[in-house]
Tab-separated table of C-alpha atoms and ligand atoms in Angstrom:
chain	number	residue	atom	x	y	z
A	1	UNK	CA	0.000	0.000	0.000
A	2	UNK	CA	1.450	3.950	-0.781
A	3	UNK	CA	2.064	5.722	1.872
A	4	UNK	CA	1.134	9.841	1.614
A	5	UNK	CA	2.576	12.052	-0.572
A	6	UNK	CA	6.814	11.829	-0.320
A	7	UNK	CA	8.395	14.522	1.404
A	8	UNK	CA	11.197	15.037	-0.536
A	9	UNK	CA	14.877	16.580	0.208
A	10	UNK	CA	17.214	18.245	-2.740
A	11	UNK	CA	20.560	17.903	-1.832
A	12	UNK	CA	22.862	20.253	-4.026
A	13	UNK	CA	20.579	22.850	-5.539
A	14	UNK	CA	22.776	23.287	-9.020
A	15	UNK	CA	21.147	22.999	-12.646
A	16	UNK	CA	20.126	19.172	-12.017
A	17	UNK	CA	18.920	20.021	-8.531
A	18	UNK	CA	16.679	23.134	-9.428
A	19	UNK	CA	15.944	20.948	-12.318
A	20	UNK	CA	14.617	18.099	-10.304
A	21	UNK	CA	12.751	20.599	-7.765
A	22	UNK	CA	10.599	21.994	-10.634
A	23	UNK	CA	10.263	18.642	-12.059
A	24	UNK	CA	8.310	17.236	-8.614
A	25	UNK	CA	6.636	20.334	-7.662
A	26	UNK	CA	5.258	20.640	-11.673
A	27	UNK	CA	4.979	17.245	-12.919
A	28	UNK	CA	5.225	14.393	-10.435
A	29	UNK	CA	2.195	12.996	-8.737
A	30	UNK	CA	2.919	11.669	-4.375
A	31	UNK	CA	5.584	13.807	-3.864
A	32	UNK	CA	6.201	17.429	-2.774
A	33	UNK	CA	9.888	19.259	-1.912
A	34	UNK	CA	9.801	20.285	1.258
A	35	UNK	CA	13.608	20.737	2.157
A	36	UNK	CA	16.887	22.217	-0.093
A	37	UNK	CA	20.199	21.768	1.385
A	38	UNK	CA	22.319	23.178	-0.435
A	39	UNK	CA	25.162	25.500	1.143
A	40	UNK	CA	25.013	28.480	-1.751
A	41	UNK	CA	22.394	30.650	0.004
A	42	UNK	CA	20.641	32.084	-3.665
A	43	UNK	CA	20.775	28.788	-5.634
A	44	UNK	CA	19.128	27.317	-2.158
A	45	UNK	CA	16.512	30.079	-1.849
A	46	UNK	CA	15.950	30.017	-5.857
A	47	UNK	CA	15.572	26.044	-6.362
A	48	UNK	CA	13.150	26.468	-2.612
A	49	UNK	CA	11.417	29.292	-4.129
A	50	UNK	CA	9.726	26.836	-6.517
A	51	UNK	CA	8.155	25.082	-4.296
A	52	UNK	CA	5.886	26.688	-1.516
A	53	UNK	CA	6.650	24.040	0.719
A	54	UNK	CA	10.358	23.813	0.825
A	55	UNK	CA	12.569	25.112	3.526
A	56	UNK	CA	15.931	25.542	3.299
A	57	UNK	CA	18.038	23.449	5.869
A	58	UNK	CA	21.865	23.164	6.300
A	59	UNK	CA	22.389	19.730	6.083
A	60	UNK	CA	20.705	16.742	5.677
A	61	UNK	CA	20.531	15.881	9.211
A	62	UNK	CA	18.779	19.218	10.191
A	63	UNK	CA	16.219	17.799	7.296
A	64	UNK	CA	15.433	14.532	8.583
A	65	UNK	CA	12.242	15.257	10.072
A	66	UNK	CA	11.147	17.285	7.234
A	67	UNK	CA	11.699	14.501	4.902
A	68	UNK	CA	11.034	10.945	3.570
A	69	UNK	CA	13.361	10.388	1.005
A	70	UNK	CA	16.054	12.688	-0.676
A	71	UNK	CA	17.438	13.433	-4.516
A	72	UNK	CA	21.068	14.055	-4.340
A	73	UNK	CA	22.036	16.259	-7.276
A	74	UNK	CA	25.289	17.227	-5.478
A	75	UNK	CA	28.602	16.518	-7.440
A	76	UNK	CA	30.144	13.751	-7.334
A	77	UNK	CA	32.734	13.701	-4.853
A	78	UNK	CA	29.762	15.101	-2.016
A	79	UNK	CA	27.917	11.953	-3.072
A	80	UNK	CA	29.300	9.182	-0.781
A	81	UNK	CA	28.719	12.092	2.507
A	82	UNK	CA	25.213	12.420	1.508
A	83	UNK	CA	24.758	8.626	0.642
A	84	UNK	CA	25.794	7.535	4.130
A	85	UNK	CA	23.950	10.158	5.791
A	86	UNK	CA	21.040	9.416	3.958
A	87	UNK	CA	20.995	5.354	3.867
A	88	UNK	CA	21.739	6.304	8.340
A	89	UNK	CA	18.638	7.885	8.767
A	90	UNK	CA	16.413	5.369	6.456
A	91	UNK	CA	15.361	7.248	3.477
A	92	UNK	CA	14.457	6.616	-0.035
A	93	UNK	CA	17.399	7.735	-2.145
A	94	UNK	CA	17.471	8.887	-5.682
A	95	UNK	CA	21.293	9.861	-6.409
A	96	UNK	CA	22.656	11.455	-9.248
A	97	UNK	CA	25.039	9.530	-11.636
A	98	UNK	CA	27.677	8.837	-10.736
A	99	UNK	CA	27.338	6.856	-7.795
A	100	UNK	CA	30.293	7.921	-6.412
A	101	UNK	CA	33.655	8.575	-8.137
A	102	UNK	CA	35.627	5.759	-7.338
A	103	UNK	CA	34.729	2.004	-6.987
A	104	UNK	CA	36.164	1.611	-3.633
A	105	UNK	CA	33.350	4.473	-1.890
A	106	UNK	CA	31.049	2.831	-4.384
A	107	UNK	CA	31.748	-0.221	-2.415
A	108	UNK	CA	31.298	1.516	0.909
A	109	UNK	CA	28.211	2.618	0.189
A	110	UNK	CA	26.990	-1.347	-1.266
A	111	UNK	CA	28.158	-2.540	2.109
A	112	UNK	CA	26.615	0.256	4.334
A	113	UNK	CA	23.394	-0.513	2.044
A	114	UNK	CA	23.837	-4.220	3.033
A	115	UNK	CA	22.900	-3.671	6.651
A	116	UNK	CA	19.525	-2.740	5.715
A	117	UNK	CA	16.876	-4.768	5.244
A	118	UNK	CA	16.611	-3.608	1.335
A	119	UNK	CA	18.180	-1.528	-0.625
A	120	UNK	CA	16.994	1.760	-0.815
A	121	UNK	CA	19.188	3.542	-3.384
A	122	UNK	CA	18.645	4.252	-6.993
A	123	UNK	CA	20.828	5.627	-9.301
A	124	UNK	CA	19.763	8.261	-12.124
A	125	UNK	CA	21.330	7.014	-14.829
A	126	UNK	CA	17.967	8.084	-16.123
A	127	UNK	CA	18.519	6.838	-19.922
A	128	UNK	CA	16.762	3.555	-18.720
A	129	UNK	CA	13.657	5.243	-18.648
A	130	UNK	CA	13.672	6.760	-22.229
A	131	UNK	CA	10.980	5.415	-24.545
A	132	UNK	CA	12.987	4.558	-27.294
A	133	UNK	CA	15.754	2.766	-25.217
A	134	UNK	CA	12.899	0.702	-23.384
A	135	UNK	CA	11.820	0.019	-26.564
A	136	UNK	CA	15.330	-1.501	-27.699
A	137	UNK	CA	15.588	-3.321	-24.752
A	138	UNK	CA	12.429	-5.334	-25.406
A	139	UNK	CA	13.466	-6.077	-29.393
A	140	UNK	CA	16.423	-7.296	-27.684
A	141	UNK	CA	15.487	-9.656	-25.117
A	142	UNK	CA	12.473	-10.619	-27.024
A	143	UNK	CA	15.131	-12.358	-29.683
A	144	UNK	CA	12.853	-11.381	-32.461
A	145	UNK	CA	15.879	-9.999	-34.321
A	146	UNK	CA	18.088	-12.801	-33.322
A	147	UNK	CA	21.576	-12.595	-31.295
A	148	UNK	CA	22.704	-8.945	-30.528
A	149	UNK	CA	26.066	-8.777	-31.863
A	150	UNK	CA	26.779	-5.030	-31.559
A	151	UNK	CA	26.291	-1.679	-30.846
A	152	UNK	CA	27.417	1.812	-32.305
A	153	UNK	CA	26.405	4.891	-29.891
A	154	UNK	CA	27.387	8.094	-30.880
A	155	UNK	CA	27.299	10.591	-27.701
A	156	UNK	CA	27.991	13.942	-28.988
A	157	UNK	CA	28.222	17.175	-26.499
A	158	UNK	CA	27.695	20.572	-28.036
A	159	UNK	CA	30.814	22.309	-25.633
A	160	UNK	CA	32.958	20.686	-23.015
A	161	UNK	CA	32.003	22.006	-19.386
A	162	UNK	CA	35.008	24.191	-17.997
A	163	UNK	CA	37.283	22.080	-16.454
A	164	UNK	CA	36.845	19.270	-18.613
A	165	UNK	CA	39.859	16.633	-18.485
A	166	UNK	CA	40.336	13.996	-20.668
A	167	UNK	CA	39.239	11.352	-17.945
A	168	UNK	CA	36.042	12.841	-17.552
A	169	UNK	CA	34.905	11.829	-20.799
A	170	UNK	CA	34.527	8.224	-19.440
A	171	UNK	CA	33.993	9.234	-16.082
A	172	UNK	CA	30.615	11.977	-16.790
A	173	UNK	CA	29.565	11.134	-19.413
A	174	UNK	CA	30.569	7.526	-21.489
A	175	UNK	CA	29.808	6.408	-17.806
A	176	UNK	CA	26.043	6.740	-19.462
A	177	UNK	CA	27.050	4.363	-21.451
A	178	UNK	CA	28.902	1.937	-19.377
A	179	UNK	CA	25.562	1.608	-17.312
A	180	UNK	CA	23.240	1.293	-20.668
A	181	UNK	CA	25.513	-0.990	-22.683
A	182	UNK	CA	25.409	-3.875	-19.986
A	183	UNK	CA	21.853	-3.178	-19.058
A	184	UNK	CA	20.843	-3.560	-22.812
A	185	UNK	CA	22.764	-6.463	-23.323
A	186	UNK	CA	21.675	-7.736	-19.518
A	187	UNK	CA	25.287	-8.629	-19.118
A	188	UNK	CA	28.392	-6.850	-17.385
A	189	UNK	CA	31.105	-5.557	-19.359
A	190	UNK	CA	34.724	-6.929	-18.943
A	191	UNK	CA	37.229	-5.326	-21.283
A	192	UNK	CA	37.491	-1.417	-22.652
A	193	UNK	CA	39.842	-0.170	-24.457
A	194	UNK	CA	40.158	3.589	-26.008
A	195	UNK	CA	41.432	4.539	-29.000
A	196	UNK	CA	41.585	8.357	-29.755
A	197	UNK	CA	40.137	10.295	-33.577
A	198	UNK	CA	42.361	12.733	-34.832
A	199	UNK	CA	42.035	15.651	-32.054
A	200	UNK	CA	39.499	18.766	-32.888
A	201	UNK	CA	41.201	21.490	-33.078
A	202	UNK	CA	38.230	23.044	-31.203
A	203	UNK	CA	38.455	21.387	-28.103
A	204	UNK	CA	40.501	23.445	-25.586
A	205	UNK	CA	44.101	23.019	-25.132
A	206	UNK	CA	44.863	19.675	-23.275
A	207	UNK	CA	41.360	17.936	-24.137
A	208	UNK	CA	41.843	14.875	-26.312
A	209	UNK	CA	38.954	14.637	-27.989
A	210	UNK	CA	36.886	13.064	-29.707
A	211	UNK	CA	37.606	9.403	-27.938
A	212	UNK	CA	36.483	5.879	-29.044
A	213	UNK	CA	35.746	3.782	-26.485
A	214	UNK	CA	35.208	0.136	-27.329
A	215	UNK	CA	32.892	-1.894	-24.237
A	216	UNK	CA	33.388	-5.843	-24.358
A	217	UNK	CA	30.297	-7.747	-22.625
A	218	UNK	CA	30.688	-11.136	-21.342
A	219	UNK	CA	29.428	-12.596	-24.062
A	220	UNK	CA	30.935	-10.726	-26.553
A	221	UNK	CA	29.007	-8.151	-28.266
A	222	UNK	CA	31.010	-5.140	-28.662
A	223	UNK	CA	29.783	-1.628	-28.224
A	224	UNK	CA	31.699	1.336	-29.791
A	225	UNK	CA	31.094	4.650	-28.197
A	226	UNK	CA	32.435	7.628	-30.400
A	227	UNK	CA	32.410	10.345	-27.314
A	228	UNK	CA	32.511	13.877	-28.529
A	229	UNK	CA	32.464	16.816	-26.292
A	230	UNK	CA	32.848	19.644	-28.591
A	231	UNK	CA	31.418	18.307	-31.438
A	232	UNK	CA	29.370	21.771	-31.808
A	233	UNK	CA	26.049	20.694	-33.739
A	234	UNK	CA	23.902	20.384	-30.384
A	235	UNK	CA	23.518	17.712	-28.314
A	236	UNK	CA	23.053	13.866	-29.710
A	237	UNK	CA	23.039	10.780	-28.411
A	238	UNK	CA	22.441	7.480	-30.961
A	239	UNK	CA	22.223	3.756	-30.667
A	240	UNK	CA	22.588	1.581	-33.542
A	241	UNK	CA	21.905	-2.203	-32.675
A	242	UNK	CA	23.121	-4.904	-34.877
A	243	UNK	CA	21.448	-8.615	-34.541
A	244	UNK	CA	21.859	-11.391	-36.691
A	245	UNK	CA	18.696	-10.390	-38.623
A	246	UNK	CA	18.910	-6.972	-38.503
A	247	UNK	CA	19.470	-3.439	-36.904
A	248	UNK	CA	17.678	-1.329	-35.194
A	249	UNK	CA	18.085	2.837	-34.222
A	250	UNK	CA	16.978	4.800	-31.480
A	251	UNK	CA	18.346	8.829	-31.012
A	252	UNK	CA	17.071	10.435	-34.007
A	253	UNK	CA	16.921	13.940	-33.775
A	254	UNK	CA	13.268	14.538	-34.321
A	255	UNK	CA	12.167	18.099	-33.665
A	256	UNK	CA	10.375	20.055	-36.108
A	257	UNK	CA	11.370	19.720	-39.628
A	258	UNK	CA	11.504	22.588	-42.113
A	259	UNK	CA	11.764	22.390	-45.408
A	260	UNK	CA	13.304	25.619	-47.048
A	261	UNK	CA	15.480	27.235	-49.814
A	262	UNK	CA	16.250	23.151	-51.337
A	263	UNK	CA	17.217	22.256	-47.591
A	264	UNK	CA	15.591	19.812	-44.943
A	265	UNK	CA	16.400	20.780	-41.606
A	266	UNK	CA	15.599	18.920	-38.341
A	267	UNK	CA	15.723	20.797	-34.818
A	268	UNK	CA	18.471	19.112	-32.236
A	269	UNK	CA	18.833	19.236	-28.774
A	270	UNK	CA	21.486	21.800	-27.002
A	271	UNK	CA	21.420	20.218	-24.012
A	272	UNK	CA	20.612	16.722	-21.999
A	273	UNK	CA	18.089	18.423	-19.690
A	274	UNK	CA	15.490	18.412	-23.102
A	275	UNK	CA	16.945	15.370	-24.905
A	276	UNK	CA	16.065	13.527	-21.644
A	277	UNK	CA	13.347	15.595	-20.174
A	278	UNK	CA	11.117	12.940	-20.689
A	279	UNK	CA	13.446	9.697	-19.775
A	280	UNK	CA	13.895	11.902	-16.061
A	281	UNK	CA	10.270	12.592	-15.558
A	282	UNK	CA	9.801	9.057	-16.318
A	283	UNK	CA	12.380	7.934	-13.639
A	284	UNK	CA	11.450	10.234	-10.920
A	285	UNK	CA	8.116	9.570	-11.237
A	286	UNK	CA	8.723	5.401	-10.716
A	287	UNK	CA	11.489	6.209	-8.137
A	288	UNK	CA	7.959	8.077	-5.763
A	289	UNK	CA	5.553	5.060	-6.938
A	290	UNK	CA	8.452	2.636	-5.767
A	291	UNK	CA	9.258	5.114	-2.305
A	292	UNK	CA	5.832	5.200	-1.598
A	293	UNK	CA	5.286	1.434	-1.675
A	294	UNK	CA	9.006	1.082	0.118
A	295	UNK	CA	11.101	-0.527	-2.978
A	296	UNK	CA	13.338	0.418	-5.754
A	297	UNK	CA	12.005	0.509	-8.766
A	298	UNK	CA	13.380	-2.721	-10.202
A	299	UNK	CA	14.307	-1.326	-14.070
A	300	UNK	CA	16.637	1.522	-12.537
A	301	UNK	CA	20.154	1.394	-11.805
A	302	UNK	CA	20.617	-0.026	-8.339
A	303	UNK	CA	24.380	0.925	-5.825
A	304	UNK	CA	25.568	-2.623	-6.752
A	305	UNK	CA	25.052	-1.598	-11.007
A	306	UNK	CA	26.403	2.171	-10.093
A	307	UNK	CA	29.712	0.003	-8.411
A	308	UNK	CA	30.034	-2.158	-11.470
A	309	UNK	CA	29.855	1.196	-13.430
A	310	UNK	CA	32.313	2.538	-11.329
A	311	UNK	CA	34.765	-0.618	-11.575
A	312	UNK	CA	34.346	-0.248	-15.850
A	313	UNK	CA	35.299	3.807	-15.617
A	314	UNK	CA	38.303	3.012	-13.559
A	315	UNK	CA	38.944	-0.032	-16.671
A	316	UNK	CA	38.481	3.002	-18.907
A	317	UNK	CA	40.413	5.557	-17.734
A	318	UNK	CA	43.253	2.951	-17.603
A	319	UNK	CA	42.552	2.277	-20.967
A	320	UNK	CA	42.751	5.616	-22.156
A	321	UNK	CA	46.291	6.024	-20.626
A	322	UNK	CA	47.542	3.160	-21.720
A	323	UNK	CA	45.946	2.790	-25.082
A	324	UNK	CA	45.540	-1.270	-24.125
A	325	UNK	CA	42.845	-3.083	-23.854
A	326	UNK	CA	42.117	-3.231	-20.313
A	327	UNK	CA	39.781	-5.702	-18.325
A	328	UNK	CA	37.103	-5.164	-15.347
A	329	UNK	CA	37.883	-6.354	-12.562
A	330	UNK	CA	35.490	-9.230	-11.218
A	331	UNK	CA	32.658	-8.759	-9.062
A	332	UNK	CA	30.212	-11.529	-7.589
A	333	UNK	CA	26.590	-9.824	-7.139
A	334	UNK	CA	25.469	-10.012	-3.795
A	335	UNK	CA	21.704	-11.831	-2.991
A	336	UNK	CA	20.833	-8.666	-1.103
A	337	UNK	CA	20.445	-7.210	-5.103
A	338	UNK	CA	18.837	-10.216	-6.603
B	1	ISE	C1	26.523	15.247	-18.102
B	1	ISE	O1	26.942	15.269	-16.768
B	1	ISE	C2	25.485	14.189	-18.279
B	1	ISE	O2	25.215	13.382	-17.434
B	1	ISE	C3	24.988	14.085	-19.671
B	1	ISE	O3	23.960	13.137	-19.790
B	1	ISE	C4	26.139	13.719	-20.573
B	1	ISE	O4	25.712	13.659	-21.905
B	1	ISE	C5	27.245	14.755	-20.454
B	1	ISE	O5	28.334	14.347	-21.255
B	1	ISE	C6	27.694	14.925	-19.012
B	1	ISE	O6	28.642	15.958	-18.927
């Protein structure tokens, strides 16, 4: 049975976090913000401003009565704080990708989860709610198009973020990905290797860009991910899958088309926030149903998936330095997950 509407808690009150605060309060049914902690004082009062029942509290401790389950929208490295706070006091988590930066405080945070009597964490790697990779994920487990054998993604960012290193291309963002790739195939990955395109000149100085990342599942299909993060057109992100009786594509760009002076041109996305508007209302919406009913939703990411992502970026970013192919370190899923 649901319980009442979810009080919910924003921690980190950036772009994802105001994001995520208009999201419930507009388009989310059970659920209500009612705390922001967030330690900026006008992104905490603008992201609590949009919702006439959120306070702003400190930290997530000074929360806890205010609240039944929190979004953490912090970056990474505050993740594993917040995660252990938050798994302490018994909430429902939804935490941004990734789980946490490193495999071994992803592994903290699956054995703190372990003393629970469920898990209670999800983690937004919020493609697994988009229509048209649900869809893809059916064709392939229903075996109507045979074996999969491959998979070409394309993930294309319009401008790098400032700061961008050349790690962080498997770390934020082929880290999407990573956690598709062995959903999709409903196998882990084991080997990734990196092999870099001849370097755009405009990236900015030090970026080595754009990068090919080739995933290996245990089986063997092979997934190459052409990662570019200043590849200027707008914002794209493709899937081609090849079977043994076919292919199938999911990412077309597929805003309005105009038709003008002998040209056909097709709106595209600038930014993930509207390319997967619909994939995150999706997933927040079944992260409250699950909450209410005290689960995870079973087709999100769970810790134990966000650790097995973390164990292939750490493959990756080895791979990247060392232009080898690298393998993934072994992991035997726990019961607790099953
Ligand atoms: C960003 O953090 C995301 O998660 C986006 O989905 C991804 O496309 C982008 O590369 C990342 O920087």
């Amino acid at each position: 049975m649901s319980s009442p509407e979810l009080r919910v808690g924003i921690v980190g009150a950036g772009a994802m976090g105001a994001d995520h605060a208009a999201r419930i309060t507009n388009r989310i049914n059970g659920a209500r913000v009612t705390a922001i902690v967030e330690p900026d004082p006008a992104r905490a009062e603008s992201a609590a401003s949009l919702s006439s029942d959120a306070s702003v509290f400190p930290s997530l401790e000074a929360a806890a009565d205010a609240i039944d389950a929190v979004l953490i929208a912090t970056p990474g490295p505050a993740h594993e704080e917040a995660l252990l706070s938050a798994l302490e006091a018994e909430l429902e988590i939804l935490c941004e990708k990734p789980l946490t930066p490193d495999s071994a405080s992803s592994l903290r945070i699956v054995e703190a989860e372990q003393k629970h009597d469920r898990p209670h964490i999800q983690v937004g790697f919020m493609r697994r709610f988009d229509p048209e990779y649900v869809q893809l994920r059916n064709v392939i487990a229903s075996g109507e198009l045979g074996a999969l054998l491959g998979l070409h993604c394309a993930h294309r960012n319009r401008v790098s973020n400032p700061g961008c290193v050349d790690s962080m291309l498997i770390t934020d963002s082929v880290v999407h990905e990573i956690d598709t790739v062995a959903w999709l195939a409903d196998e882990p990955i084991t080997a990734v290797e990196v092999r870099h395109m001849r370097r755009n000149s405009l990236a900015p100085e030090g970026l080595n860009e754009p990068q090919l990342v080739l995933l290996e599942t245990a089986s063997g299909v092979l997934a190459d991910v052409e990662m570019s993060v200043n590849a200027q057109l707008g914002y794209q992100v493709r899937t081609e899958a090849v079977f043994e009786k076919g292919v199938a594509e999911i990412g077309r760009s597929s805003g309005i088309a105009i038709y003008v002076d002998g040209m056909y041109n097709v709106d595209e996305h600038q930014d993930f926030r509207t390319r997967f508007a619909t994939a995150y209302d999706i997933q927040v919406q079944r992260w409250v149903d699950a909450a209410r009913e005290g689960r995870i939703d079973e087709q999100g990411c769970s810790a134990w998936d966000g650790y097995l992502a973390a164990l292939v970026c750490e493959a990756g970013v080895a791979a990247q330095a060392t232009g080898a192919r690298v393998e993934v370190e072994k992991a035997d899923k726990p019961a607790f997950y099953n």
